[in-house]
Coordinates of C-alpha atoms in Angstrom, one line a residue:
M1 CA 25.2 -33.4 16.9
R2 CA 28.2 -32.1 15.1
S3 CA 27.2 -28.6 14.5
V4 CA 27.0 -25.2 13.1
L5 CA 30.1 -23.3 11.9
F6 CA 32.5 -26.3 11.9
I7 CA 30.1 -29.1 11.1
V8 CA 32.4 -30.5 8.5
F9 CA 34.7 -31.9 11.2
A10 CA 32.2 -34.5 12.5
T11 CA 33.7 -38.0 12.2
C12 CA 31.1 -40.3 13.8
A13 CA 29.9 -42.8 11.1
T14 CA 27.3 -45.5 11.3
L15 CA 25.5 -47.7 8.7
V16 CA 21.7 -47.6 9.1
T17 CA 20.5 -49.7 6.2
S18 CA 21.5 -52.9 4.4
R19 CA 25.3 -53.4 4.2
N20 CA 27.2 -52.9 0.9
I21 CA 30.5 -54.7 0.9
H22 CA 32.2 -52.3 -1.5
L23 CA 31.3 -49.2 0.5
D24 CA 32.1 -50.9 3.8
E25 CA 35.6 -51.8 2.5
L26 CA 36.0 -48.2 1.1
F27 CA 35.2 -46.7 4.5
S28 CA 37.7 -49.0 6.2
K29 CA 40.4 -48.1 3.7
F30 CA 39.6 -44.4 4.0
N31 CA 39.7 -44.4 7.8
G32 CA 43.0 -46.2 8.0
S33 CA 44.8 -44.8 5.0
A34 CA 48.1 -43.0 5.2
R35 CA 46.7 -40.7 2.5
L36 CA 45.1 -38.7 5.4
N37 CA 48.5 -37.4 6.1
S38 CA 49.1 -36.0 2.6
R39 CA 49.0 -32.4 1.6
Y40 CA 45.4 -31.0 1.6
S41 CA 45.9 -28.2 -0.9
N42 CA 48.6 -26.6 -3.0
S43 CA 47.3 -23.1 -2.3
I44 CA 45.3 -22.4 0.9
V45 CA 44.4 -18.8 0.0
E46 CA 43.3 -19.7 -3.6
D47 CA 41.2 -22.6 -2.5
A48 CA 39.4 -20.5 0.1
R49 CA 38.3 -18.1 -2.7
L50 CA 37.2 -20.6 -5.4
N51 CA 33.7 -21.9 -5.6
V52 CA 33.0 -25.6 -5.8
T53 CA 33.1 -26.0 -9.6
E54 CA 36.3 -24.0 -9.8
L55 CA 37.9 -26.0 -6.9
I56 CA 37.0 -29.4 -8.6
T57 CA 38.3 -28.1 -12.0
K58 CA 41.5 -26.8 -10.5
Y59 CA 42.5 -30.3 -9.3
G60 CA 41.8 -31.9 -12.7
Y61 CA 38.5 -33.6 -12.1
P62 CA 35.5 -33.4 -14.4
V63 CA 32.5 -31.5 -13.0
E64 CA 29.0 -30.8 -14.1
V65 CA 26.5 -28.3 -12.7
H66 CA 22.8 -29.4 -12.6
H67 CA 19.7 -27.5 -11.4
V68 CA 16.8 -29.2 -9.8
T69 CA 13.4 -27.6 -9.1
T70 CA 11.5 -28.9 -6.2
D71 CA 7.7 -29.4 -6.1
D72 CA 7.4 -26.2 -4.0
G73 CA 9.6 -24.1 -6.3
Y74 CA 13.1 -24.0 -4.9
I75 CA 15.9 -24.3 -7.4
L76 CA 18.7 -26.5 -6.1
E77 CA 22.2 -26.7 -7.6
M78 CA 23.9 -30.1 -7.7
H79 CA 27.6 -30.7 -8.6
R80 CA 28.5 -33.9 -10.3
I81 CA 31.9 -35.6 -10.5
P82 CA 31.0 -38.3 -13.1
Y83 CA 34.4 -40.1 -13.0
G84 CA 37.8 -40.0 -11.5
R85 CA 41.1 -38.3 -12.4
D86 CA 43.7 -41.0 -11.8
K87 CA 41.5 -44.2 -11.7
N88 CA 38.2 -45.0 -13.3
N89 CA 38.7 -41.9 -15.3
V90 CA 36.5 -42.6 -18.4
P91 CA 32.7 -42.0 -18.7
N92 CA 30.8 -45.1 -17.9
K93 CA 27.0 -45.4 -17.7
N94 CA 27.4 -48.5 -15.5
K95 CA 29.0 -46.6 -12.6
P96 CA 27.0 -46.8 -9.3
V97 CA 25.4 -43.5 -8.4
V98 CA 25.9 -41.9 -5.0
I99 CA 24.5 -38.6 -3.6
L100 CA 26.5 -36.9 -0.9
Q101 CA 24.4 -34.5 1.2
H102 CA 25.9 -31.9 3.6
G103 CA 25.0 -30.8 7.1
L104 CA 23.7 -27.6 8.7
L105 CA 25.0 -24.3 7.3
C106 CA 27.3 -26.2 4.9
S107 CA 27.3 -26.9 1.1
S108 CA 28.6 -29.4 -1.4
A109 CA 32.1 -27.8 -0.8
V110 CA 32.6 -29.9 2.4
W111 CA 33.1 -33.1 0.3
V112 CA 36.0 -31.6 -1.8
L113 CA 37.6 -28.7 0.0
T114 CA 40.3 -30.8 1.6
G115 CA 41.6 -31.7 -1.9
P116 CA 42.4 -34.8 -3.9
S117 CA 43.2 -38.1 -2.0
V118 CA 41.4 -36.6 1.1
G119 CA 38.1 -35.1 0.0
F120 CA 35.5 -37.8 0.1
G121 CA 33.9 -36.8 -3.2
Y122 CA 37.3 -37.3 -4.9
I123 CA 37.8 -40.6 -3.2
L124 CA 34.5 -42.0 -4.3
A125 CA 35.1 -40.8 -7.9
E126 CA 38.5 -42.6 -8.0
E127 CA 36.8 -45.7 -6.6
G128 CA 34.4 -45.8 -9.6
Y129 CA 31.3 -44.0 -8.3
D130 CA 29.3 -41.4 -10.2
V131 CA 29.3 -38.7 -7.5
W132 CA 26.5 -36.2 -7.1
L133 CA 27.0 -33.4 -4.5
G134 CA 23.7 -32.0 -3.3
N135 CA 22.9 -28.6 -1.9
F136 CA 19.9 -27.9 0.3
R137 CA 17.7 -24.9 -0.3
G138 CA 19.0 -21.6 1.0
N139 CA 22.7 -22.2 0.9
R140 CA 24.9 -20.2 -1.4
Y141 CA 24.4 -22.5 -4.3
S142 CA 20.6 -23.0 -3.9
R143 CA 19.5 -19.5 -3.2
R144 CA 16.8 -19.3 -5.9
H145 CA 13.1 -19.9 -6.2
V146 CA 10.6 -19.7 -9.1
R147 CA 8.8 -16.7 -7.4
L148 CA 10.2 -16.0 -3.9
N149 CA 13.0 -13.5 -3.4
P150 CA 15.6 -14.6 -0.8
D151 CA 16.9 -11.0 -0.4
S152 CA 13.4 -9.5 0.2
R153 CA 13.3 -7.5 3.5
F154 CA 10.3 -7.9 5.7
N155 CA 9.1 -10.8 3.6
V156 CA 10.9 -13.9 4.8
A157 CA 8.7 -16.4 2.9
F158 CA 11.7 -17.9 1.1
W159 CA 13.2 -18.8 4.5
R160 CA 10.2 -20.6 6.0
Y161 CA 11.6 -24.1 5.8
S162 CA 13.5 -26.6 7.9
W163 CA 14.7 -30.2 7.5
D164 CA 11.0 -31.2 7.2
E165 CA 11.0 -29.5 3.8
H166 CA 14.5 -30.9 3.0
G167 CA 13.1 -34.4 3.5
N168 CA 9.8 -33.9 1.9
Y169 CA 10.9 -32.0 -1.2
D170 CA 14.7 -31.5 -1.6
I171 CA 16.1 -35.0 -1.3
P172 CA 13.3 -36.6 -3.3
A173 CA 13.8 -34.1 -6.1
M174 CA 17.6 -34.7 -6.1
I175 CA 17.2 -38.4 -6.1
D176 CA 14.6 -38.4 -8.9
Y177 CA 16.8 -36.1 -11.0
A178 CA 20.0 -38.1 -10.5
L179 CA 18.2 -41.4 -11.4
A180 CA 16.5 -39.9 -14.4
H181 CA 19.8 -38.4 -15.7
T182 CA 21.8 -41.6 -15.3
G183 CA 19.1 -44.0 -16.2
K184 CA 19.4 -45.9 -12.9
D185 CA 16.7 -47.3 -10.7
R186 CA 18.5 -47.0 -7.4
L187 CA 21.4 -45.2 -5.8
H188 CA 23.5 -44.9 -2.7
Y189 CA 23.0 -42.0 -0.3
I190 CA 25.6 -40.6 2.2
G191 CA 24.5 -37.9 4.5
H192 CA 26.2 -35.9 7.1
S193 CA 24.5 -34.5 10.3
M194 CA 21.5 -32.6 9.0
G195 CA 21.9 -34.6 5.8
T196 CA 20.9 -37.6 7.9
T197 CA 18.1 -35.9 9.7
S198 CA 16.6 -34.9 6.4
F199 CA 16.9 -38.4 5.0
F200 CA 15.2 -39.9 8.1
T201 CA 12.4 -37.4 7.5
M202 CA 12.1 -38.4 3.9
A203 CA 12.0 -42.1 4.9
S204 CA 9.1 -41.3 7.2
L205 CA 7.1 -38.8 5.0
R206 CA 7.9 -40.3 1.6
P207 CA 8.4 -44.1 2.3
E208 CA 8.1 -44.9 -1.4
Y209 CA 11.6 -43.5 -1.8
N210 CA 13.1 -46.4 0.3
E211 CA 12.8 -48.5 -2.8
K212 CA 15.2 -46.1 -4.6
I213 CA 18.0 -46.4 -2.1
I214 CA 20.6 -49.2 -2.2
T215 CA 22.3 -48.1 1.0
M216 CA 22.2 -45.1 3.2
Q217 CA 25.4 -44.2 5.1
A218 CA 24.9 -41.8 8.1
L219 CA 27.8 -39.7 9.2
A220 CA 27.3 -38.0 12.5
P221 CA 23.6 -39.0 12.4
V222 CA 21.1 -36.7 14.1
A223 CA 17.7 -38.0 15.2
Y224 CA 17.1 -37.4 18.9
M225 CA 18.4 -34.2 20.6
A226 CA 17.8 -34.7 24.3
H227 CA 21.4 -35.7 25.1
N228 CA 22.9 -33.1 22.7
R229 CA 26.0 -31.4 24.2
N230 CA 26.5 -28.7 21.7
L231 CA 26.9 -25.4 23.5
L232 CA 25.3 -23.1 20.9
L233 CA 22.2 -25.3 20.4
N234 CA 21.7 -25.8 24.1
I235 CA 21.8 -22.0 24.6
I236 CA 19.3 -21.5 21.8
A237 CA 17.0 -24.3 22.8
P238 CA 14.9 -22.5 25.5
F239 CA 14.3 -19.5 23.1
A240 CA 13.8 -21.5 19.9
N241 CA 10.3 -20.3 19.1
D242 CA 11.1 -16.7 20.0
I243 CA 14.1 -16.6 17.7
E244 CA 12.2 -17.3 14.6
R245 CA 9.4 -14.9 15.5
L246 CA 12.0 -12.2 16.1
G247 CA 13.7 -12.9 12.8
A248 CA 10.4 -12.5 11.0
I249 CA 9.6 -9.2 12.8
I250 CA 13.0 -7.6 11.9
G251 CA 13.0 -9.1 8.4
Y252 CA 15.7 -11.7 8.7
G253 CA 15.0 -15.3 7.9
E254 CA 18.5 -16.2 6.8
F255 CA 21.3 -17.3 9.2
L256 CA 25.0 -17.0 8.6
T257 CA 25.0 -16.7 4.9
S258 CA 28.3 -17.0 3.0
R259 CA 30.2 -13.7 3.3
Q260 CA 33.7 -12.4 2.2
V261 CA 34.3 -11.5 5.8
F262 CA 34.6 -15.2 6.7
V263 CA 37.2 -15.6 4.0
W264 CA 39.1 -12.7 5.3
A265 CA 38.9 -13.9 8.9
G266 CA 40.2 -17.3 8.0
E267 CA 43.2 -15.8 6.1
A268 CA 43.9 -13.1 8.7
F269 CA 43.5 -15.1 12.0
C270 CA 43.5 -18.9 11.3
R271 CA 46.4 -19.5 8.9
D272 CA 49.7 -21.1 9.9
E273 CA 52.1 -19.0 12.0
V274 CA 49.4 -16.6 13.1
V275 CA 49.3 -16.2 16.9
F276 CA 45.5 -16.5 16.9
Q277 CA 45.4 -19.8 15.1
P278 CA 45.1 -21.9 18.4
I279 CA 42.1 -19.8 19.3
C280 CA 40.5 -20.8 16.0
S281 CA 41.2 -24.4 16.8
N282 CA 39.7 -24.2 20.3
I283 CA 36.5 -22.5 19.0
M284 CA 36.2 -25.3 16.4
F285 CA 36.7 -27.9 19.1
L286 CA 34.1 -26.2 21.4
L287 CA 31.4 -26.3 18.7
G288 CA 32.3 -29.4 16.8
G289 CA 33.8 -31.7 19.4
W290 CA 37.4 -32.4 20.4
N291 CA 39.5 -34.5 18.1
E292 CA 43.1 -33.4 17.7
A293 CA 44.0 -36.6 15.7
Q294 CA 41.6 -35.5 12.9
H295 CA 42.5 -31.8 13.0
N296 CA 44.7 -30.0 10.6
S297 CA 44.9 -26.4 11.4
T298 CA 46.5 -25.5 8.1
I299 CA 43.3 -26.1 6.2
M300 CA 41.2 -23.8 8.4
P301 CA 41.3 -20.8 6.0
V302 CA 39.9 -23.0 3.3
I303 CA 37.1 -24.0 5.6
F304 CA 36.3 -20.4 6.4
G305 CA 36.1 -19.8 2.7
H306 CA 33.3 -22.3 2.3
V307 CA 31.6 -22.5 5.7
P308 CA 29.2 -21.2 6.7
A309 CA 27.3 -21.4 3.4
G310 CA 23.9 -20.1 4.8
G311 CA 20.6 -21.5 5.9
S312 CA 17.4 -20.5 7.5
V313 CA 16.8 -19.4 11.1
R314 CA 14.0 -22.0 11.2
Q315 CA 16.5 -24.8 10.8
L316 CA 18.3 -23.7 13.9
A317 CA 15.1 -23.1 15.8
H318 CA 13.8 -26.6 14.8
Y319 CA 16.8 -28.3 16.3
G320 CA 16.4 -26.1 19.4
Q321 CA 12.8 -27.2 19.8
G322 CA 13.9 -30.8 19.6
I323 CA 16.4 -30.3 22.4
A324 CA 13.8 -28.5 24.7
E325 CA 10.9 -30.9 24.0
E326 CA 12.9 -34.1 24.4
A327 CA 14.6 -32.8 27.6
A328 CA 11.2 -31.9 29.0
Y329 CA 9.9 -35.3 28.2
L330 CA 12.8 -37.1 29.8
N331 CA 12.5 -34.9 33.0
Y332 CA 8.8 -35.6 33.1
N333 CA 9.3 -39.4 32.9
S334 CA 12.3 -39.6 35.2

């Protein structure tokens, strides 16, 4: 599990369905490219304050905003990069379609916040893909419902969901919408962390959707939690059921929504030449795993501008339940 506040830094990747030579070659080129050393952004402070569509537009890429309503009434926002800026930069209905789906407490921003030549959404657009960036229910871009109010106090019905609902409703709705809009029969899916958990859930609950997937690429895949080493989730695990009940009692079903205070904290404490920046890095490593080779501290204010993007308390509790139950099972059978 690559988790919570700094989930975007997870780097473990695995292929879990049939191989696709073009995508395999692209991943290889991305992982070994000298482009990783290029400048991430031309304005850290500005990029931290822009939303996803403003960020994509700033760097000269085309972007579209689409709204998808799920069968249970949640209104999801998708961001589409239909073609590249420097290569494959003309509209083309024959482009292969790919959905990129974020992890826990993140949003579509994680695929573009590092800037052109580095952000994976940009890389895929330049390589000729029709890129759709999904947003799960409850994050800053999908905080709407046809009748439920996410801001209602003492009525947390909007927030009664986890990755079961992501897999049963959100991903199928986004897949159907992208296919209908592009006229395609199948597409590629790339998920990160909770974006893989939700896909595995869909493949189980809605197996008919397997026919609509060409390949699924799992980045930092999360399925079994017994050997999870994340500090925060392991602390939460024994109290997972109580956490959600307490949240309902006090009227809070949302967890770590997007706030200006995070933007301010990133700029004030985590930018270059600030004495606290190493502390920011160590907190990130503690939560997301140690990987100095893939760490660029300069970009941390931008990350704080977009992460966390919000989610439900139940999502966190659900992962905690998985840790507790699987650990108990292993202890019982050891």
